Amino acid sequence: MMHRPLAPSLVFVLVLSPGLGGCGSGAPTIPDELLACGGQSNEDDYPPGPYGAEVGDTVENFRFRGYAQPAASRELSNVSFADFFDRDGSSGVRLLLLNTAAAWCQPCQIEHLDLPRRVEELGPRGLRVLSMLFQDSDGRPAAESTLESWVTTFDTNFPMLLDPAYQMGRYGPADTPPLNLVVDPRDMSILRIFVGNQEGPMWSFVEEELDRRNASR
Amino acid sequence: MAGWPIFRAAHAFWTARGGSSRGRAGRPLPKLGAALAALLSSTLAAAEEEAWQTQLTEQAALIYNGDNRDTRSGDITTKTNDSFSLLNNRLDAQASRGSLVLSLRLDHLIFFSRPDPVRIGLDLTELRTQQGGAGPSEPDDAAFFRQKTFEAGNDLSNRHIDWLIPAKYSASYDLALDATGSARLKSTLGDFHAQFGRGLVLSVRKQDGNDTTIRGARLVTSLRKDDLRLGLTLLAGTGNPLRVDEQSGRYLGVHPKRARGLALLTEAGMPRAIDTDYVPLTEECATSGTCSFVPDELYGAQLEVAPVGVQLSSQASLLRRPETIDQNLVRASRQILTASQGLEVPSLGEFASLYFEGAGQVREPDVDSAEALRKDGYALYGNVDLFYEAVQLSFEGKHYRAFFPLSAGVSVARAREFSPVRYSQVPTTEPVWNTSQFENFNTCVSGGRSRVDVHLGQRASVFAWLGRYDSWAESVANENCVISEDRRNRIWDLATGTELSSADRRSKSVLSVGLRDDVTARALVPGPEGSRVFYREAYCRYDLLFHVEGPYSVQLQGWHRYRNQAVGGPAEPWVAGEHSTALELAPFGNLAFGVEYDTNPLTPDLYFNGQLSYRINSASNLTLFAGQRRGALRCVAGVCRIFPPFEGARLDLTWRP
């Protein structure tokens, strides 16, 4: 049962607890400039909110800077989730995989050793992968040099972007990477959330979903 | 003579049945009922002759968490672990009368202060401004503030909430079925620990601060006749891990409307998923942000037969999940059946002992995403000890293929602190303090460790071990356990040390140094300078106790590591370790000072702490800890987890009147 601390169960707590309290600081004051409305990336052609972080919810349209096609060009450009929104399937996007990575994270690196091969194999069947690198090996916000080193090391062949503000924190905490969201590009809803590099279950799900979507067209 | 009434009741039942298995005339059920009633009344009558005995144990921890210096830009998890204080009060009460034992553990968590999501949003926005502000394509300050406030609110939705929990309770009765006590029946209703064999099939016990139990019913019967021993254990219930993680303040919540089957009974009074300003409570656990646990149903049986000098055990466990809320291979399995056969020879000609266990596992994945997944696995484990005069040689070996521990049905996304909770402990054959088995190392592995101890007289011994393993699931995610050269990690682990003691045995020392070399069969980093080194470590450990004079002793303990990790971790090798110096004043208590360090750039470099312990009596003590403790980064089963450092103070009381 939920219980508020009306009667702490030890006498010594009554003696010591005043020193541990919140000191009566009250609610923090929010500066007016932080209360301004508006989003980061409002595209006209994107499913409207409400947005959420659970299975079935629509992902909010985030925008990142990075390499849109690292295998072809190392030019930095802006990429947003809206670029992969495919309401009627005319762009050939059947499934979208949103991935996060940090340079200090061992499973992220293990996953990226394999991801280019998966993209080669499943890209023609309609899979698009978008990965957001958020921290370097020292835990600092990822910078261009980290991104360059990453795509060179792993021969990345899909959009690899920087997320120094860790916007993807909406979907999973920064201390348990990697995170993989499988998203339906027709309405940008979350189909599955995989915390970690759950290779077997995730690719099994992705392949079955691709088969199903391609068969129904 | 608790056994006599039972014997009389059994005799009454036997007589009522006509004294023969053929005597089925009449109405057997009423006769059985009468016999059971006689059994019950006679045992209760016997118990009434004895007085109730009670025991209370009070354990209280008063904890203050300050700023643990791990703040990183944009990372709310480094702020939600700061600035909270709590009382974790555990009251254990036990009453016994004869063979009847009743016990209850009440956990009461009271949080005095907690982090504020808005404050965290403001702090992280300010930190980003100090570090140069928003970069290209990054959200502006208003959007960033909203995002971080929402993330913090989400993360704090199942943390720092007051709960009064009937954490453990049980009633058990140990019954002698005959006058000599050679046949016994022990029954338990409520919470209990259980282990079959070496833990491959089932192991639910206290470990590393976790106290997971099964809440349900267990029957253990044993029979000893001449040199033959027989034992049968049957159990059923739901998994019951501790529901609040003291370090993070996070709790495991069960959906208030989704409990089914056994859980309807076993989850009464336990913490529930709640609705918060940031996370709605929906009709489904899968979409409720504070629903992080679906109690697993556990069933088990074990038969032990022990003729002279040999013990055979057959055991099986069935883990059933009413609902899956995580996508990990094991947690997403609806049902896992694990069975094993064990053979133990405790004494082989007085110079050896051996143990062997072979286990199989069948998993039933959730409805979809199952086609390409391997659904079965097996494990072979053996242990041989040889003794010859002053020399002892031990060998532990393992051969596991797609054999997974029985992870509890928690959502790692919502309650990552509970990801280690499991109902089996697959032996590693490595020292318990080893933290260098990464990813799914132990699920697809062959190898073992040999250790030799040589006793040089009464007061000195030297030891050394050599471990050699091949794992196919450490540097690649390989849940299907495909054996191939490009997935293989080759591991050597060796150590040597000495144990010394003084003539009066009041001073003693244990010293050891060791190495671990973990390389892959393929180049890990592409290119001409590609390296095959996955992980390397050199370390030393010591525990030195010097008796100074009278009641005074000094104890030095430490572990110092030089580490190098090619995949993940810091870009360069790093060192980490700890040392503590304690002054012991027997029998009153001790005073200790510790220093810890870790040059991994993810964490602060230095940590200092002090601890004062006072023994109130032989069973009660009071301990004050103040200072800092380092955290850790562990990457297991495809997920990294940062264990945050601690900075603050805690007062621990254990009191037994």
PDB file of C-alpha atoms in Angstrom, chain B residues 9-10 12-14 16-17 27-42:
ATOM      1  CA  ALA B   9      -3.137 -40.208  12.930  1.00  0.00           C
ATOM      2  CA  ALA B  10      -1.533 -42.045  10.053  1.00  0.00           C
ATOM      3  CA  ALA B  12      -6.007 -44.082  12.125  1.00  0.00           C
ATOM      4  CA  PHE B  13      -6.125 -43.286   8.428  1.00  0.00           C
ATOM      5  CA  TRP B  14      -4.632 -46.642   7.551  1.00  0.00           C
ATOM      6  CA  ALA B  16      -9.983 -46.386   8.334  1.00  0.00           C
ATOM      7  CA  ARG B  17      -9.025 -47.492   4.852  1.00  0.00           C
ATOM      8  CA  ARG B  27     -16.421 -43.490   1.263  1.00  0.00           C
ATOM      9  CA  PRO B  28     -12.691 -42.860   1.121  1.00  0.00           C
ATOM     10  CA  LEU B  29     -12.851 -39.079   1.054  1.00  0.00           C
ATOM     11  CA  PRO B  30     -14.664 -38.647   4.381  1.00  0.00           C
ATOM     12  CA  LYS B  31     -12.291 -41.207   5.854  1.00  0.00           C
ATOM     13  CA  LEU B  32      -9.329 -39.280   4.524  1.00  0.00           C
ATOM     14  CA  GLY B  33     -10.821 -36.103   5.919  1.00  0.00           C
ATOM     15  CA  ALA B  34     -11.289 -37.712   9.296  1.00  0.00           C
ATOM     16  CA  ALA B  35      -7.730 -38.945   9.310  1.00  0.00           C
ATOM     17  CA  LEU B  36      -6.376 -35.520   8.335  1.00  0.00           C
ATOM     18  CA  ALA B  37      -8.494 -33.915  11.028  1.00  0.00           C
ATOM     19  CA  ALA B  38      -7.103 -36.376  13.535  1.00  0.00           C
ATOM     20  CA  LEU B  39      -3.602 -35.628  12.303  1.00  0.00           C
ATOM     21  CA  LEU B  40      -4.140 -31.905  12.617  1.00  0.00           C
ATOM     22  CA  SER B  41      -5.742 -31.987  16.017  1.00  0.00           C
ATOM     23  CA  SER B  42      -3.143 -34.331  17.428  1.00  0.00           C
TER      24      SER B  42
END
